[in-house]
């Protein structure tokens, strides 16, 4: 059940990011993969580490744009 939960939550994570921008297949799969990474971090280290990892990634992206 855990791998299915990771996949479903990752797809929902990806789809949630399309609320403010148009859908695209590459961003969908990229964010789905990122969702899998964040889910694994969550399962291994907890919510705070997963949230901080996401926040650090957001800062990284904002600084490069």
mmCIF file with all atom_site columns, C-alpha atoms in Angstrom:
data_model
loop_
_atom_site.group_PDB
_atom_site.id
_atom_site.type_symbol
_atom_site.label_atom_id
_atom_site.label_alt_id
_atom_site.label_comp_id
_atom_site.label_asym_id
_atom_site.label_entity_id
_atom_site.label_seq_id
_atom_site.pdbx_PDB_ins_code
_atom_site.Cartn_x
_atom_site.Cartn_y
_atom_site.Cartn_z
_atom_site.occupancy
_atom_site.B_iso_or_equiv
_atom_site.pdbx_formal_charge
_atom_site.auth_seq_id
_atom_site.auth_comp_id
_atom_site.auth_asym_id
_atom_site.auth_atom_id
_atom_site.pdbx_PDB_model_num
ATOM 1  C CA . UNK A 1 1  ? 0.000  0.000  0.000   1.00 0.00 ? 1  UNK A CA 1
ATOM 2  C CA . UNK A 1 2  ? 2.891  2.376  0.704   1.00 0.00 ? 2  UNK A CA 1
ATOM 3  C CA . UNK A 1 3  ? 4.205  2.549  -2.892  1.00 0.00 ? 3  UNK A CA 1
ATOM 4  C CA . UNK A 1 4  ? 0.673  3.220  -4.164  1.00 0.00 ? 4  UNK A CA 1
ATOM 5  C CA . UNK A 1 5  ? 0.240  5.981  -1.584  1.00 0.00 ? 5  UNK A CA 1
ATOM 6  C CA . UNK A 1 6  ? 3.568  7.529  -2.650  1.00 0.00 ? 6  UNK A CA 1
ATOM 7  C CA . UNK A 1 7  ? 2.566  7.452  -6.328  1.00 0.00 ? 7  UNK A CA 1
ATOM 8  C CA . UNK A 1 8  ? -0.922 8.873  -5.763  1.00 0.00 ? 8  UNK A CA 1
ATOM 9  C CA . UNK A 1 9  ? 0.335  11.617 -3.441  1.00 0.00 ? 9  UNK A CA 1
ATOM 10 C CA . UNK A 1 10 ? 3.086  12.502 -5.929  1.00 0.00 ? 10 UNK A CA 1
ATOM 11 C CA . UNK A 1 11 ? 0.609  12.829 -8.784  1.00 0.00 ? 11 UNK A CA 1
ATOM 12 C CA . UNK A 1 12 ? -1.662 14.988 -6.619  1.00 0.00 ? 12 UNK A CA 1
ATOM 13 C CA . UNK A 1 13 ? 1.365  17.060 -5.580  1.00 0.00 ? 13 UNK A CA 1
ATOM 14 C CA . UNK A 1 14 ? 2.152  17.656 -9.239  1.00 0.00 ? 14 UNK A CA 1
ATOM 15 C CA . UNK A 1 15 ? -1.419 18.483 -10.200 1.00 0.00 ? 15 UNK A CA 1
ATOM 16 C CA . UNK A 1 16 ? -1.730 20.956 -7.313  1.00 0.00 ? 16 UNK A CA 1
ATOM 17 C CA . UNK A 1 17 ? 0.978  23.089 -8.925  1.00 0.00 ? 17 UNK A CA 1
ATOM 18 C CA . UNK A 1 18 ? -1.128 23.586 -12.057 1.00 0.00 ? 18 UNK A CA 1
ATOM 19 C CA . UNK A 1 19 ? -3.729 25.688 -10.261 1.00 0.00 ? 19 UNK A CA 1
ATOM 20 C CA . UNK A 1 20 ? -1.855 28.855 -11.228 1.00 0.00 ? 20 UNK A CA 1
ATOM 21 C CA . UNK A 1 21 ? -0.280 27.841 -14.547 1.00 0.00 ? 21 UNK A CA 1
ATOM 22 C CA . UNK A 1 22 ? -1.289 25.908 -17.662 1.00 0.00 ? 22 UNK A CA 1
ATOM 23 C CA . UNK A 1 23 ? -0.799 22.151 -17.770 1.00 0.00 ? 23 UNK A CA 1
ATOM 24 C CA . UNK A 1 24 ? 2.285  20.727 -19.460 1.00 0.00 ? 24 UNK A CA 1
ATOM 25 C CA . UNK A 1 25 ? 3.493  17.135 -19.650 1.00 0.00 ? 25 UNK A CA 1
ATOM 26 C CA . UNK A 1 26 ? 7.162  17.799 -18.844 1.00 0.00 ? 26 UNK A CA 1
ATOM 27 C CA . UNK A 1 27 ? 6.393  19.864 -15.730 1.00 0.00 ? 27 UNK A CA 1
ATOM 28 C CA . UNK A 1 28 ? 3.805  17.264 -14.703 1.00 0.00 ? 28 UNK A CA 1
ATOM 29 C CA . UNK A 1 29 ? 6.312  14.388 -14.802 1.00 0.00 ? 29 UNK A CA 1
ATOM 30 C CA . UNK A 1 30 ? 9.109  16.500 -13.314 1.00 0.00 ? 30 UNK A CA 1
ATOM 31 C CA . UNK A 1 31 ? 6.921  17.503 -10.375 1.00 0.00 ? 31 UNK A CA 1
ATOM 32 C CA . UNK A 1 32 ? 5.616  13.964 -9.991  1.00 0.00 ? 32 UNK A CA 1
ATOM 33 C CA . UNK A 1 33 ? 9.209  12.753 -9.676  1.00 0.00 ? 33 UNK A CA 1
ATOM 34 C CA . UNK A 1 34 ? 9.923  15.550 -7.195  1.00 0.00 ? 34 UNK A CA 1
ATOM 35 C CA . UNK A 1 35 ? 6.815  14.452 -5.285  1.00 0.00 ? 35 UNK A CA 1
ATOM 36 C CA . UNK A 1 36 ? 8.229  10.947 -5.053  1.00 0.00 ? 36 UNK A CA 1
ATOM 37 C CA . UNK A 1 37 ? 11.494 12.354 -3.688  1.00 0.00 ? 37 UNK A CA 1
ATOM 38 C CA . UNK A 1 38 ? 9.642  14.489 -1.133  1.00 0.00 ? 38 UNK A CA 1
ATOM 39 C CA . UNK A 1 39 ? 7.460  11.519 -0.129  1.00 0.00 ? 39 UNK A CA 1
ATOM 40 C CA . UNK A 1 40 ? 10.542 9.375  0.456   1.00 0.00 ? 40 UNK A CA 1
ATOM 41 C CA . UNK A 1 41 ? 12.108 12.170 2.504   1.00 0.00 ? 41 UNK A CA 1
ATOM 42 C CA . UNK A 1 42 ? 8.853  12.478 4.453   1.00 0.00 ? 42 UNK A CA 1
ATOM 43 C CA . UNK A 1 43 ? 8.753  8.745  5.164   1.00 0.00 ? 43 UNK A CA 1
ATOM 44 C CA . UNK A 1 44 ? 12.394 8.634  6.193   1.00 0.00 ? 44 UNK A CA 1
ATOM 45 C CA . UNK A 1 45 ? 12.842 11.909 8.056   1.00 0.00 ? 45 UNK A CA 1
ATOM 46 C CA . UNK A 1 46 ? 9.416  13.423 8.707   1.00 0.00 ? 46 UNK A CA 1
ATOM 47 C CA . UNK A 1 47 ? 7.305  16.347 7.583   1.00 0.00 ? 47 UNK A CA 1
ATOM 48 C CA . UNK A 1 48 ? 9.612  19.154 8.686   1.00 0.00 ? 48 UNK A CA 1
ATOM 49 C CA . UNK A 1 49 ? 12.603 17.904 6.687   1.00 0.00 ? 49 UNK A CA 1
ATOM 50 C CA . UNK A 1 50 ? 10.425 17.344 3.594   1.00 0.00 ? 50 UNK A CA 1
ATOM 51 C CA . UNK A 1 51 ? 8.928  20.846 3.934   1.00 0.00 ? 51 UNK A CA 1
ATOM 52 C CA . UNK A 1 52 ? 12.369 22.438 4.427   1.00 0.00 ? 52 UNK A CA 1
ATOM 53 C CA . UNK A 1 53 ? 13.703 20.557 1.398   1.00 0.00 ? 53 UNK A CA 1
ATOM 54 C CA . UNK A 1 54 ? 10.827 21.872 -0.707  1.00 0.00 ? 54 UNK A CA 1
ATOM 55 C CA . UNK A 1 55 ? 11.406 25.399 0.602   1.00 0.00 ? 55 UNK A CA 1
ATOM 56 C CA . UNK A 1 56 ? 15.137 25.225 -0.154  1.00 0.00 ? 56 UNK A CA 1
ATOM 57 C CA . UNK A 1 57 ? 14.355 24.040 -3.668  1.00 0.00 ? 57 UNK A CA 1
ATOM 58 C CA . UNK A 1 58 ? 11.928 26.961 -4.103  1.00 0.00 ? 58 UNK A CA 1
ATOM 59 C CA . UNK A 1 59 ? 14.619 29.428 -2.988  1.00 0.00 ? 59 UNK A CA 1
ATOM 60 C CA . UNK A 1 60 ? 17.118 27.783 -5.365  1.00 0.00 ? 60 UNK A CA 1
ATOM 61 C CA . UNK A 1 61 ? 14.694 28.146 -8.299  1.00 0.00 ? 61 UNK A CA 1
ATOM 62 C CA . UNK A 1 62 ? 13.848 31.761 -7.430  1.00 0.00 ? 62 UNK A CA 1
ATOM 63 C CA . UNK A 1 63 ? 17.521 32.717 -7.286  1.00 0.00 ? 63 UNK A CA 1
ATOM 64 C CA . UNK A 1 64 ? 18.262 31.192 -10.685 1.00 0.00 ? 64 UNK A CA 1
ATOM 65 C CA . UNK A 1 65 ? 15.410 32.895 -12.531 1.00 0.00 ? 65 UNK A CA 1
#
